[in-house]
PDB file of C-alpha atoms in Angstrom:
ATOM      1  CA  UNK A  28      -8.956 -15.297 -18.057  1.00  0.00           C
ATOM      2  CA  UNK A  29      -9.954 -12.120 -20.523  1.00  0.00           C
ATOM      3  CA  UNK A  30      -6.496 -10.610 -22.539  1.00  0.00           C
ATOM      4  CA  UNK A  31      -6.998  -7.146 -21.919  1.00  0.00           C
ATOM      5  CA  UNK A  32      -6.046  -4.567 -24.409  1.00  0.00           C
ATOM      6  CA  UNK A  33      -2.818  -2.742 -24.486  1.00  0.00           C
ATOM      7  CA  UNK A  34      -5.066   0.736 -23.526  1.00  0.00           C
ATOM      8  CA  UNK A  35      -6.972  -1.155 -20.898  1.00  0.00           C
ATOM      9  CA  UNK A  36      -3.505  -1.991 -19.330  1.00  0.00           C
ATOM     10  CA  UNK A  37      -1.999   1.168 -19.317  1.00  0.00           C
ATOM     11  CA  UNK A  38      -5.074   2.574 -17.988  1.00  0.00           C
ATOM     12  CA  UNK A  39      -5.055  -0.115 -15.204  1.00  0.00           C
ATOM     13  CA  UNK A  40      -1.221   0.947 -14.032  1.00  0.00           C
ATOM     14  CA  UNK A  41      -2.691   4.861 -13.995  1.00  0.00           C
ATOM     15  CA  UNK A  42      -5.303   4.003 -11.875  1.00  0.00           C
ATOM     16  CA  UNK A  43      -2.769   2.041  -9.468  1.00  0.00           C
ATOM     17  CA  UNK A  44      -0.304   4.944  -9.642  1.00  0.00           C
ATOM     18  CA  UNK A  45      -3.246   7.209  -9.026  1.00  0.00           C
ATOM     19  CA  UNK A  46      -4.557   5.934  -5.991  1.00  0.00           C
ATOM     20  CA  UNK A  47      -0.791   4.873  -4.425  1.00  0.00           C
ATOM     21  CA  UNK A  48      -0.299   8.775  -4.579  1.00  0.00           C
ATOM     22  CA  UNK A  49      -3.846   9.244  -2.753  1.00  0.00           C
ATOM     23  CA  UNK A  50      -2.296   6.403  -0.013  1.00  0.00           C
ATOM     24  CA  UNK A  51       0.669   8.390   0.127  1.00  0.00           C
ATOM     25  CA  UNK A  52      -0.853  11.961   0.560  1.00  0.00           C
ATOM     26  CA  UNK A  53      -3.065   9.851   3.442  1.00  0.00           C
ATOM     27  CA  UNK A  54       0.172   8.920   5.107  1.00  0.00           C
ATOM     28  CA  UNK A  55       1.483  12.073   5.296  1.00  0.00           C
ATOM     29  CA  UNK A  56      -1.802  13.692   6.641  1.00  0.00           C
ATOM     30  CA  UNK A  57      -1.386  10.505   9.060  1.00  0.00           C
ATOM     31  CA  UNK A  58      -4.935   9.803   8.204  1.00  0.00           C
ATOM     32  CA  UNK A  59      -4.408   5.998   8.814  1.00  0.00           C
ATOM     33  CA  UNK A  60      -8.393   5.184   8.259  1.00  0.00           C
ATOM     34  CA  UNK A  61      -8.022   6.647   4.746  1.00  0.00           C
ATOM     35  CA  UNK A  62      -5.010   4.972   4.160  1.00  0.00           C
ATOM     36  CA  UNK A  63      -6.267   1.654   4.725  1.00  0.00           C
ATOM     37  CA  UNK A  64      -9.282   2.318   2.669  1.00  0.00           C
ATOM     38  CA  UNK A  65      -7.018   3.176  -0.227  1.00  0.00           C
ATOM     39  CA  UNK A  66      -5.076   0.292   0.360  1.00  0.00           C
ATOM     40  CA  UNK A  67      -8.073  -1.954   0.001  1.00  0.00           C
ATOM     41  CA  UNK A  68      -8.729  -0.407  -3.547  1.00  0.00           C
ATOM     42  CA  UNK A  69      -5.538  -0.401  -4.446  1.00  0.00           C
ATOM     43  CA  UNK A  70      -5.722  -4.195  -3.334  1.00  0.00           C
ATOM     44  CA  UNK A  71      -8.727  -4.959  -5.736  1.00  0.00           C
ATOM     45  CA  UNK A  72      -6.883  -3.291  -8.937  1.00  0.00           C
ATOM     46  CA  UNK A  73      -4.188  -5.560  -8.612  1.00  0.00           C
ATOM     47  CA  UNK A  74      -6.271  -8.681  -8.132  1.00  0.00           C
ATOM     48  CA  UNK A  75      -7.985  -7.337 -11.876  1.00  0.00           C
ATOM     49  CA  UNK A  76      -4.593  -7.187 -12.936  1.00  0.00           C
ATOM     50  CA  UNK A  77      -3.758 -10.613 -11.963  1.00  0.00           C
ATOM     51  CA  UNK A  78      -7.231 -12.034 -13.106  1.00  0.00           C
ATOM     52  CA  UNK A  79      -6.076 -11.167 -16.884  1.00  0.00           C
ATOM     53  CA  UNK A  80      -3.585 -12.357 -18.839  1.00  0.00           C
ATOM     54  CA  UNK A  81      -0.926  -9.819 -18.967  1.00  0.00           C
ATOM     55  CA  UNK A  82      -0.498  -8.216 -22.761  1.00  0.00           C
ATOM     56  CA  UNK A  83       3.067  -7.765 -23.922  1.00  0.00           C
ATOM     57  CA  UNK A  84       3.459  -3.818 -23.967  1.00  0.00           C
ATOM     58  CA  UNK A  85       5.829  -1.819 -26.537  1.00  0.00           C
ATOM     59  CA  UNK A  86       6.937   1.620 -27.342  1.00  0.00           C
ATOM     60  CA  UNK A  87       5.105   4.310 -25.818  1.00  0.00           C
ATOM     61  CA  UNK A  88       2.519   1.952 -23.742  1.00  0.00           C
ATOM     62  CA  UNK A  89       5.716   0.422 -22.369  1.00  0.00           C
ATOM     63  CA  UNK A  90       7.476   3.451 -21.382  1.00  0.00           C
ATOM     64  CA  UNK A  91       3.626   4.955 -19.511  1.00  0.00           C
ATOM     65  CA  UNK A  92       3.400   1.420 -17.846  1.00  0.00           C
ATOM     66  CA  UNK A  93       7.158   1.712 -16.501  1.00  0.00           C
ATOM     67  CA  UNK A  94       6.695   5.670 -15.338  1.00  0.00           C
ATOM     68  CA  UNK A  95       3.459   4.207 -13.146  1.00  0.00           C
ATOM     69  CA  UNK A  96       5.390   1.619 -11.613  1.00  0.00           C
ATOM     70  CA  UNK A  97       8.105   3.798 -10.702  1.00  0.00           C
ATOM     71  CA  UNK A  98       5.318   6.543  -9.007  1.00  0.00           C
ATOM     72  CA  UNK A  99       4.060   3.459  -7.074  1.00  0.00           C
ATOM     73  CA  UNK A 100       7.540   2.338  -6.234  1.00  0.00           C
ATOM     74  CA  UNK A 101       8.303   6.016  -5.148  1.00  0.00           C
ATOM     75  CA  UNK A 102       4.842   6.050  -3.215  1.00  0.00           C
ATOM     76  CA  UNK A 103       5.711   3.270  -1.742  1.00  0.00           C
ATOM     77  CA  UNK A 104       8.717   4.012  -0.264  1.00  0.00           C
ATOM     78  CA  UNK A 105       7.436   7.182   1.393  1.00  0.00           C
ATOM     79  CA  UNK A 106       4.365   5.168   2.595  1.00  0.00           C
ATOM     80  CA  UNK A 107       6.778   3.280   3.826  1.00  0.00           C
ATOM     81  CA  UNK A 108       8.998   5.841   5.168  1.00  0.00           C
ATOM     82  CA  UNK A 109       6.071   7.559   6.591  1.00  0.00           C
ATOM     83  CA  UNK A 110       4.151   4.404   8.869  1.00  0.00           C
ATOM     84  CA  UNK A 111       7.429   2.300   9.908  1.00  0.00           C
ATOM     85  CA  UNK A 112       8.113   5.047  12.857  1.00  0.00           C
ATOM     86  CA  UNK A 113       4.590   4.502  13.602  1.00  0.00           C
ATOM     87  CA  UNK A 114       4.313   0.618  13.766  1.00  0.00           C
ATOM     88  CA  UNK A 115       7.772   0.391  15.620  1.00  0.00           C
ATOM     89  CA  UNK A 116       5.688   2.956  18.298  1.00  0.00           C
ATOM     90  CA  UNK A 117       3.168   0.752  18.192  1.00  0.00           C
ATOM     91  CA  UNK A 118       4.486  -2.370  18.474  1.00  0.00           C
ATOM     92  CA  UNK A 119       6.823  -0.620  21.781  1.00  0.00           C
ATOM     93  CA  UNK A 120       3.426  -0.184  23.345  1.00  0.00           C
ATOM     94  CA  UNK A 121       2.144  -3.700  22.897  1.00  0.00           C
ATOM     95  CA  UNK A 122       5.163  -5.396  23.875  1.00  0.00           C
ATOM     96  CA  UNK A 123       5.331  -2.961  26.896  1.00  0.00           C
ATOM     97  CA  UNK A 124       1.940  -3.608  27.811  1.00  0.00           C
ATOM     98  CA  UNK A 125       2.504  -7.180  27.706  1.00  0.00           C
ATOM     99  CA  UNK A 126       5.073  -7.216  29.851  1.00  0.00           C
ATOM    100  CA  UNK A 127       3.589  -4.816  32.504  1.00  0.00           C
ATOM    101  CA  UNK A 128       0.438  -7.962  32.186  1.00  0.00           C
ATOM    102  CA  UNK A 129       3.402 -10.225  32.989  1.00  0.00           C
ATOM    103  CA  UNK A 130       5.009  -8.306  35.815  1.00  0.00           C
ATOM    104  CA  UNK A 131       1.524  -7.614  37.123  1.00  0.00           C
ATOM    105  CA  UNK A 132       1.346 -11.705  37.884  1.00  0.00           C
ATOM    106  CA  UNK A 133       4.220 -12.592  38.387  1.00  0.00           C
ATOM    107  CA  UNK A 134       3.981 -10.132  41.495  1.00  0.00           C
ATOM    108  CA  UNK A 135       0.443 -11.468  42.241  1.00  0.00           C
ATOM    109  CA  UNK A 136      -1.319  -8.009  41.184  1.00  0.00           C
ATOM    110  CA  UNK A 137      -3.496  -9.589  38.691  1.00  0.00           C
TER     111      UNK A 137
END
């Protein structure tokens, strides 16, 4: 594990906050390929994150890490907000298909 500076930190939690609001203007264009790309990155900055040991923060670094974390929380939530009306249509779908498969046997049309 590398300690990364207090700078390097801060700059990490930007960069998260930066591309959570790029995930969230994806999910409310509903362009889902985009969003999963972003995701991926967003996936890889953490992992950095978690690869180094984490530097105790103060004063001003503090307060710019804790105003990133609550734009990611706030992304979040929208992303959120934004794709659980879409997975609960989705999932309707499958579980509807699945049991017109079922129906489909059990009636001998399969």
């Amino acid at each position: 594990m590398t300690m990364m500076t207090i700078q390097e930190v801060v700059t990490q939690y930007e960069e998260l906050a930066g591309l959570t609001g790029l995930m969230r203007q994806a999910a409310e264009d509903g362009n889902w390929e985009r969003l999963v790309l972003l995701e991926q990155q967003c996936a890889a900055w953490v992992r950095r994150l978690q690869d180094n040991e984490p530097q105790a923060l103060a004063g001003a670094a503090r307060a710019q890490k804790a105003d990133a974390i609550r734009r990611m929380l706030d992304d979040d939530r929208r992303i959120r907000d934004l794709t659980m009306p879409w997975m609960a249509r989705l999932s309707s779908l499958i579980q509807n298909t699945g049991n017109e498969r079922r129906l489909a046997r059990a009636y001998g049309a399969v």
